[in-house]
Amino acid sequence: MRDLFRSSSSVLLCAPNHRDVELLQATLHSAGFTTEACPDLSRLVVRLGDNVLALLLTEEALGRAIVEPLRQFIDDQPVWSDFPIVVFTGPDSNGRYLTHLDALGPRANVTLVDRPARIKSVTSIVNAVARARMRQYEIRDLLAKLEDRIAERDRFLAILGHELRNPLGAIVLAAQMVDPADSKLDAQHAERIERQAHHVASLVDDLLDLSRVTTGKIALKRSPLDLNQLVEHALKSLQTDRFRRSLELLFEPSPEALILHADPLRVEQIIANLVTNAFKYTPEGGKITIRTERRDGDAVFTISDTGVGIAPDRIESIFELFSQAENAIGRSQGGMGIGLNLVRTLVELHDGSVEAKSDGVNKGSTFTVRLPLAAEMPTATRLITTEVKRGELLACPSRRIVVVDDNADIRDLLQIKLKKLGHDVETAADGQTGLQRIVTGRPDVAIIDIGMPGLDGYELARQLRQTLSEEILLIALTGFGQSEDKEKAAAAGFDEHLTKPIRAEDLQRIFVRRFQSELA
């Protein structure tokens, strides 16, 4: 394999003296190498981009005119490449070699060969640099295969997320069919089903975020925000879990605003993952204390718990992927070992740091996050949220709605739930039928699944916008929930993007916001 590669890849020769080129060609051909003479700079620049084993030059060819394009080529090399350059030269009368070789830059891999050079020495040197170069090409090919496998994994995870969210969406909607007034016990069971379905959905989100982290695809959307507000907002969404576990939760905010220039969704994800981690590893009746403060020019978020603690030999690895803390008898508390790794990555993307401390097993643990304060202290955008608990639905005028989804369970359950809320609801099982029904009926709202066969949700939204313009509220309801999916939905004409599973409250909140003028 290597002999075949060597014979099919060229060693470039650059020398103004034709006799030098002939001697080098004869020597290398006898050793099994393919050579190619580059008599001028333009030819050399073109050939450098191909699968080349090495470049051999004489001192006379290495003038300053050739140094700049060589330097550019060397600087533009991918990380796997260390292109070998062999220069036949010799010292001047003062014992000095070519001084302008330094202009090739720190990445230049240059071997100097004193002249006159022996044939065996030339063959040996070229063999050595060619072996090294072939190894680099092998690494290149392995990296390409690895990138292909990663791309396949990402596609699999995206499909997995979509396929899991469809049944989860049906489960959540089915759980919401239970009326608390009918049976308190049934309502409790329904609440458990709904909570666990959302827990599975959050695990799917973690898997997808893990994929984005490992491929460097997470882009931060920074804005001014107050860390204290963000912590309060995150804790409100986690209160149900705290009450269920009978945990004491104490938040001691900084007396002053801590303004960050950060991505609010990602910082809230950091906070939520750490708080959820504390909930998971703190036994019933335990205490969790959260503090925010200014320290040495940073905003500091600290969360301490009275939970199972961390063994001394696990502190260093607690943020590693798939690592899990263990309790005193060595039994994992669950989870996939992704959350803390995501925390560290997201913190570092914000130029911050995170560390864990513990006095040992059963002695609790403390996690400390440091994030840089904004260079300037602008007013942070106030986080305005409407807290809607399960079963508490905001009042909204009746709307005419069309639900388009090829999943029969989600389509039918959503129709039943929305009708119970007083809305007039029709359904369609595919995009083409949905298009006809919406254009003919002109409803107020269309709730459209994205991943339908035939006419998908994106194309359906585009056609509706061309026909109905801004007359209709378009809501994407989909199992694809990454940021690029939301951007794609907005570009297609959707007003809102909801990721399955959803609650009826999510839709009702959108209706209230959209049609609030009718409530005045």
XYZ file of C-alpha atoms in Angstrom:
520
model
C 0.000 0.000 0.000
C 2.743 2.446 0.939
C 4.848 1.516 -2.116
C 1.801 2.126 -4.319
C 1.159 5.470 -2.646
C 4.826 6.440 -2.983
C 4.892 5.664 -6.695
C 1.625 7.515 -7.332
C 2.644 10.639 -5.359
C 5.281 13.045 -6.516
C 8.421 14.498 -5.070
C 8.666 18.053 -6.410
C 12.062 19.209 -7.674
C 12.961 22.860 -8.018
C 16.415 23.844 -9.281
C 17.521 26.400 -11.904
C 20.317 24.093 -13.018
C 18.834 21.484 -15.362
C 21.711 19.099 -14.616
C 20.830 19.135 -10.894
C 17.233 18.189 -11.749
C 18.355 15.298 -13.962
C 20.654 13.897 -11.252
C 17.927 14.103 -8.594
C 15.367 12.476 -10.890
C 17.694 9.603 -11.741
C 18.530 9.032 -8.074
C 14.897 9.086 -6.888
C 13.517 7.060 -9.783
C 15.946 4.269 -8.954
C 14.557 4.338 -5.404
C 10.983 3.983 -6.668
C 9.840 7.583 -6.370
C 7.853 9.581 -8.920
C 9.262 13.060 -9.436
C 8.070 16.219 -11.095
C 10.215 19.173 -12.053
C 8.865 22.651 -11.292
C 11.002 24.979 -13.404
C 9.167 28.153 -12.374
C 7.312 29.600 -9.393
C 3.833 29.431 -10.972
C 4.137 25.678 -11.579
C 5.383 25.076 -8.053
C 2.490 26.987 -6.457
C -0.065 24.944 -8.431
C 1.472 21.587 -7.514
C 1.887 22.298 -3.804
C -1.830 21.758 -3.297
C -1.769 18.151 -4.548
C -0.740 14.924 -2.794
C 2.979 15.675 -2.705
C 5.508 13.741 -0.626
C 8.178 16.428 -0.354
C 9.759 19.452 -2.002
C 13.458 19.328 -2.910
C 15.189 22.610 -3.758
C 18.685 23.776 -4.404
C 19.955 26.880 -2.651
C 19.855 28.845 -5.903
C 16.108 28.172 -6.320
C 15.224 29.342 -2.809
C 15.203 33.034 -3.531
C 13.050 35.545 -1.748
C 10.447 35.380 -4.520
C 9.620 31.797 -3.587
C 9.685 32.284 0.180
C 6.375 34.176 0.432
C 4.175 31.624 -1.438
C 5.890 28.815 0.470
C 5.208 30.581 3.765
C 1.548 31.024 2.787
C 1.251 27.338 1.892
C 2.865 26.261 5.162
C 0.652 28.550 7.260
C -2.475 27.267 5.508
C -1.709 23.602 6.198
C -4.331 21.628 8.144
C -3.412 20.431 11.623
C -2.359 16.972 10.427
C 0.156 18.321 7.900
C 3.863 18.960 8.411
C 5.067 19.356 4.820
C 8.775 18.398 4.379
C 11.156 20.682 2.486
C 14.709 19.546 1.686
C 17.231 22.243 0.696
C 20.603 21.408 -0.853
C 22.925 24.118 0.343
C 26.125 24.834 2.189
C 27.663 27.392 4.535
C 29.134 30.630 3.264
C 32.675 31.760 3.993
C 31.578 32.742 7.501
C 29.959 29.349 8.181
C 26.432 30.700 7.910
C 23.554 29.039 6.037
C 20.659 30.731 4.266
C 19.467 33.397 6.693
C 16.081 34.026 5.050
C 14.901 30.483 5.840
C 13.462 31.960 9.035
C 10.973 33.814 6.841
C 9.238 30.481 6.179
C 7.825 30.679 9.698
C 7.796 28.431 12.788
C 5.751 25.689 11.095
C 8.327 25.122 8.347
C 9.772 21.585 8.338
C 13.115 22.188 6.596
C 16.010 19.752 6.277
C 19.376 21.178 5.097
C 21.671 18.893 3.086
C 25.267 19.948 2.576
C 26.634 19.806 -0.936
C 28.083 17.855 -2.513
C 25.592 15.239 -1.342
C 26.154 11.504 -1.706
C 23.523 9.489 -3.583
C 22.904 7.151 -0.642
C 22.445 10.131 1.669
C 19.919 11.746 -0.661
C 17.973 8.492 -1.004
C 18.000 7.949 2.756
C 16.792 11.485 3.514
C 14.001 11.383 0.942
C 12.927 7.944 2.183
C 12.691 9.324 5.715
C 10.686 12.437 4.839
C 8.444 10.449 2.463
C 7.617 7.923 5.210
C 6.730 10.765 7.542
C 4.593 12.404 4.878
C 2.778 9.158 4.048
C 2.013 8.754 7.746
C 0.519 12.249 7.722
C -1.715 11.288 4.800
C -2.822 8.197 6.710
C -3.738 10.422 9.658
C -5.603 12.717 7.250
C -7.629 9.808 5.925
C -8.372 8.566 9.441
C -9.523 12.042 10.464
C -11.773 12.182 7.405
C -13.296 8.834 8.357
C -13.727 10.032 11.933
C -15.488 13.181 10.730
C -17.777 11.011 8.613
C -18.582 8.836 11.639
C -19.253 11.936 13.748
C -21.551 13.297 11.047
C -23.361 9.953 10.960
C -23.663 10.019 14.755
C -25.072 13.542 14.657
C -27.621 12.535 12.039
C -28.554 9.500 14.135
C -28.976 11.596 17.283
C -31.101 14.150 15.437
C -33.338 11.385 14.090
C -33.380 9.698 17.513
C -34.461 12.952 19.141
C -37.225 13.420 16.600
C -38.467 9.840 16.878
C -38.445 9.938 20.685
C -40.222 13.270 20.900
C -43.191 12.108 18.845
C -44.300 9.411 21.342
C -43.338 11.683 24.236
C -45.587 14.367 22.772
C -48.483 11.933 22.654
C -47.784 10.754 26.223
C -47.782 14.302 27.605
C -50.972 15.243 25.783
C -52.654 12.030 26.941
C -51.630 12.766 30.537
C -53.183 16.211 30.223
C -56.534 14.646 29.359
C -56.985 13.747 33.043
C -59.163 16.295 34.815
C -57.956 16.894 38.406
C -61.590 17.414 39.422
C -62.504 13.853 38.422
C -59.977 11.947 40.478
C -57.160 13.276 42.632
C -55.296 9.940 42.387
C -55.595 9.815 38.601
C -54.366 13.402 38.416
C -51.306 12.470 40.507
C -50.537 9.562 38.207
C -50.961 11.791 35.148
C -48.622 14.378 36.671
C -45.986 11.682 37.212
C -46.312 10.472 33.620
C -46.005 14.011 32.310
C -43.018 14.822 34.520
C -41.130 11.692 33.508
C -41.868 12.308 29.819
C -40.328 15.766 30.105
C -37.366 14.231 31.939
C -36.757 11.893 29.007
C -37.066 14.877 26.651
C -34.396 16.730 28.649
C -32.083 13.717 28.312
C -32.589 13.874 24.554
C -31.695 17.579 24.635
C -28.501 16.778 26.562
C -27.514 14.166 23.976
C -28.040 16.624 21.139
C -26.133 19.357 22.985
C -23.308 16.881 23.573
C -23.156 16.290 19.829
C -22.988 20.030 19.164
C -20.300 20.543 21.799
C -17.986 17.853 20.429
C -18.215 19.303 16.918
C -17.884 22.927 18.015
C -21.319 23.899 16.679
C -22.605 25.769 19.714
C -22.737 29.488 18.903
C -23.420 31.933 21.729
C -26.050 34.636 21.284
C -24.851 37.164 23.825
C -26.835 39.977 25.378
C -26.678 41.932 28.666
C -28.257 39.970 31.511
C -28.372 39.996 35.287
C -27.149 36.750 36.838
C -29.448 37.212 39.853
C -32.530 37.408 37.618
C -31.409 34.395 35.626
C -30.960 32.282 38.773
C -34.427 33.280 40.008
C -35.915 32.383 36.631
C -34.189 28.979 36.567
C -35.263 28.151 40.131
C -38.926 28.885 39.385
C -38.946 26.224 36.679
C -37.433 23.689 39.114
C -39.686 24.303 42.124
C -41.940 21.284 41.466
C -38.984 18.924 41.643
C -37.777 20.547 44.869
C -41.151 20.198 46.606
C -41.474 16.603 45.479
C -38.132 15.783 47.089
C -38.869 17.830 50.242
C -35.624 19.763 49.862
C -34.826 23.066 51.563
C -33.641 25.541 48.934
C -32.053 28.840 49.970
C -31.046 31.523 47.463
C -28.797 34.349 48.688
C -28.471 36.810 45.787
C -25.811 39.454 45.524
C -27.093 42.838 46.793
C -25.950 44.377 43.507
C -26.784 43.472 39.927
C -24.246 41.141 38.289
C -24.371 42.089 34.614
C -22.949 39.556 32.168
C -22.541 39.784 28.414
C -23.613 36.204 27.810
C -26.091 33.857 26.158
C -29.106 33.785 28.534
C -30.308 30.347 27.384
C -26.882 28.786 27.888
C -26.240 30.447 31.263
C -29.667 29.279 32.443
C -28.720 25.800 31.210
C -25.556 25.951 33.340
C -27.577 26.937 36.409
C -30.348 24.394 35.799
C -27.900 21.516 35.261
C -26.046 22.291 38.495
C -29.255 22.691 40.512
C -30.721 19.497 39.034
C -27.475 17.724 39.868
C -27.773 18.919 43.479
C -31.405 17.729 43.629
C -30.371 14.311 42.308
C -27.597 13.737 44.846
C -29.213 15.297 47.919
C -31.422 12.947 49.960
C -34.953 13.890 50.987
C -35.008 16.636 53.606
C -31.556 17.907 52.619
C -30.535 21.524 52.115
C -29.230 23.317 49.025
C -27.790 26.829 49.253
C -27.208 29.037 46.221
C -25.241 32.278 46.344
C -24.252 34.903 43.818
C -21.590 37.531 44.432
C -18.992 39.766 42.831
C -15.466 38.462 43.328
C -12.252 39.828 41.763
C -14.070 41.266 38.751
C -16.135 38.136 38.134
C -19.713 37.131 38.798
C -19.611 34.025 40.992
C -22.404 31.463 41.276
C -22.040 28.909 44.090
C -24.291 25.962 44.862
C -23.698 23.893 48.005
C -25.645 20.819 49.082
C -25.780 18.380 52.006
C -25.881 15.406 49.675
C -23.809 12.293 49.029
C -20.632 14.236 48.336
C -17.777 13.250 46.059
C -14.946 10.852 46.847
C -11.503 12.550 46.770
C -10.328 10.415 43.858
C -13.336 11.487 41.754
C -13.035 15.271 42.108
C -10.628 15.632 39.189
C -12.802 13.568 36.812
C -16.275 14.742 37.814
C -16.576 17.012 34.749
C -15.363 14.382 32.295
C -17.831 12.997 29.785
C -19.883 10.031 31.088
C -18.393 10.432 34.571
C -20.798 10.015 37.497
C -20.513 10.642 41.193
C -21.070 7.665 43.469
C -22.467 7.436 46.967
C -20.984 5.616 49.934
C -21.886 2.148 48.683
C -20.733 2.850 45.145
C -24.172 2.892 43.501
C -24.659 5.441 40.763
C -27.488 7.921 41.310
C -28.461 7.780 37.657
C -28.063 10.026 34.675
C -25.779 9.677 31.692
C -22.761 11.615 32.924
C -23.347 14.390 30.373
C -24.731 17.306 32.415
C -21.549 18.386 34.213
C -19.463 18.025 31.064
C -21.919 20.362 29.309
C -21.684 22.765 32.236
C -17.902 22.955 31.966
C -17.989 23.401 28.195
C -20.634 26.130 28.298
C -18.820 27.946 31.107
C -15.536 27.850 29.184
C -17.272 29.119 26.046
C -18.163 32.176 28.167
C -14.475 32.528 29.201
C -15.321 31.368 32.710
C -14.363 28.490 34.984
C -16.100 25.913 37.165
C -14.761 23.783 40.000
C -16.119 21.178 42.389
C -15.190 20.674 46.044
C -16.235 18.093 48.611
C -14.988 16.910 51.986
C -15.747 13.358 50.931
C -18.553 10.828 50.712
C -21.758 11.853 52.540
C -20.308 15.300 53.303
C -21.991 17.313 50.572
C -20.422 19.159 47.688
C -19.966 22.686 46.375
C -19.805 23.802 42.767
C -18.463 27.267 41.954
C -18.899 28.969 38.583
C -17.017 32.152 37.715
C -18.156 34.214 34.728
C -16.604 37.525 33.633
C -18.682 40.602 34.314
C -19.526 42.784 31.318
C -16.803 45.321 30.510
C -19.481 47.984 30.542
C -22.491 47.759 32.822
C -25.516 48.221 30.552
C -29.019 47.672 31.821
C -29.889 44.018 31.492
C -33.042 43.011 29.672
C -35.647 42.129 32.265
C -36.741 38.506 32.071
C -40.532 38.579 31.858
C -42.203 35.219 32.323
C -45.738 34.058 32.958
C -45.681 31.076 35.272
C -48.419 28.642 34.286
C -48.681 25.481 36.340
C -50.248 22.271 35.147
C -53.990 22.664 34.855
C -53.851 26.481 35.130
C -54.751 27.855 31.691
C -54.951 31.517 30.791
C -58.205 32.756 29.341
C -58.206 33.239 25.586
C -60.937 33.944 23.015
C -61.969 30.978 20.900
C -59.765 30.529 17.855
C -60.258 28.630 14.610
C -57.310 26.239 14.438
C -56.017 23.645 11.972
C -53.603 20.981 13.251
C -51.454 19.339 10.548
C -49.508 16.297 11.760
C -48.951 12.831 10.312
C -48.811 11.370 13.847
C -52.425 10.348 14.496
C -52.088 10.228 18.304
C -50.661 13.734 18.600
C -53.102 15.105 16.024
C -56.183 13.638 17.704
C -55.124 14.356 21.296
C -54.247 17.950 20.452
C -57.628 18.401 18.771
C -59.443 17.037 21.834
C -57.480 19.201 24.267
C -57.877 22.398 22.242
C -61.600 21.763 21.812
C -61.907 21.401 25.606
C -60.347 24.862 25.832
C -63.114 26.224 23.622
C -61.362 26.382 20.276
C -62.763 25.274 16.903
C -60.269 22.687 15.629
C -59.846 20.814 12.359
C -57.044 18.400 11.503
C -55.118 17.150 8.494
C -52.869 14.093 8.277
C -50.493 15.375 5.578
C -49.115 18.615 4.196
C -51.106 18.717 0.973
C -54.434 18.180 2.749
C -53.413 20.720 5.358
C -52.605 23.288 2.667
C -56.016 22.891 1.054
C -57.841 23.003 4.387
C -56.009 26.101 5.592
C -56.282 28.053 2.324
C -59.993 27.232 2.059
C -60.934 27.707 5.722
C -58.638 30.649 6.522
C -58.246 29.790 10.248
C -56.653 32.048 12.846
C -53.944 29.514 13.714
C -52.195 26.620 11.975
C -50.167 24.186 14.098
C -47.907 22.308 11.691
C -45.565 19.356 12.126
C -42.263 19.743 10.274
C -41.205 16.181 9.456
C -44.083 15.049 7.262
C -43.672 12.977 4.089
C -44.402 14.656 0.779
C -45.083 18.321 1.483
C -43.127 18.951 4.685
C -43.832 21.675 7.229
C -41.245 24.108 5.881
C -42.627 24.054 2.350
C -46.196 24.183 3.659
C -45.366 27.333 5.661
C -43.696 28.966 2.642
C -46.729 28.329 0.439
C -49.108 29.584 3.126
C -47.142 32.814 3.521
C -47.327 33.406 -0.231
C -51.085 32.830 -0.187
C -52.223 34.247 3.158
C -49.351 36.621 3.923
C -49.584 37.677 7.601
C -53.225 36.756 8.111
C -52.497 33.555 10.036
C -50.457 32.545 13.083
C -48.140 29.688 12.046
C -46.759 27.481 14.832
C -44.164 24.817 14.094
C -44.644 21.734 16.278
C -41.695 19.420 15.769
C -39.270 16.912 17.204
C -36.323 18.916 15.822
C -35.435 21.517 18.426
C -31.884 22.731 17.824
C -31.151 26.402 17.167
C -30.632 25.837 13.447
C -34.052 24.138 13.307
C -35.664 27.218 14.857
C -33.840 29.500 12.428
C -34.945 27.355 9.500
C -38.549 27.455 10.734
C -38.460 31.245 11.047
C -37.020 31.556 7.539
C -39.863 29.396 6.190
C -42.437 31.775 7.687
C -43.331 30.305 11.082
C -44.140 32.738 13.890
C -43.435 30.285 16.711
C -41.418 27.098 17.149
C -42.384 24.504 19.780
C -40.420 21.315 20.382
C -42.298 18.151 21.320
C -43.420 17.266 23.918
C -45.524 20.334 24.656
C -48.231 21.198 27.139
C -51.528 22.781 26.173
C -50.427 25.696 28.382
C -47.590 26.398 25.934
C -50.040 26.929 23.091
C -52.500 28.891 25.205
C -49.728 31.228 26.315
C -48.877 31.920 22.653
C -52.547 32.579 21.851
C -52.824 35.038 24.733
C -49.702 36.894 23.640
C -50.762 36.978 19.993
C -54.390 37.942 20.534
C -54.018 39.971 23.741
C -55.618 43.043 22.129
C -58.943 41.154 22.130
C -58.604 40.590 25.890
C -58.308 44.276 26.733
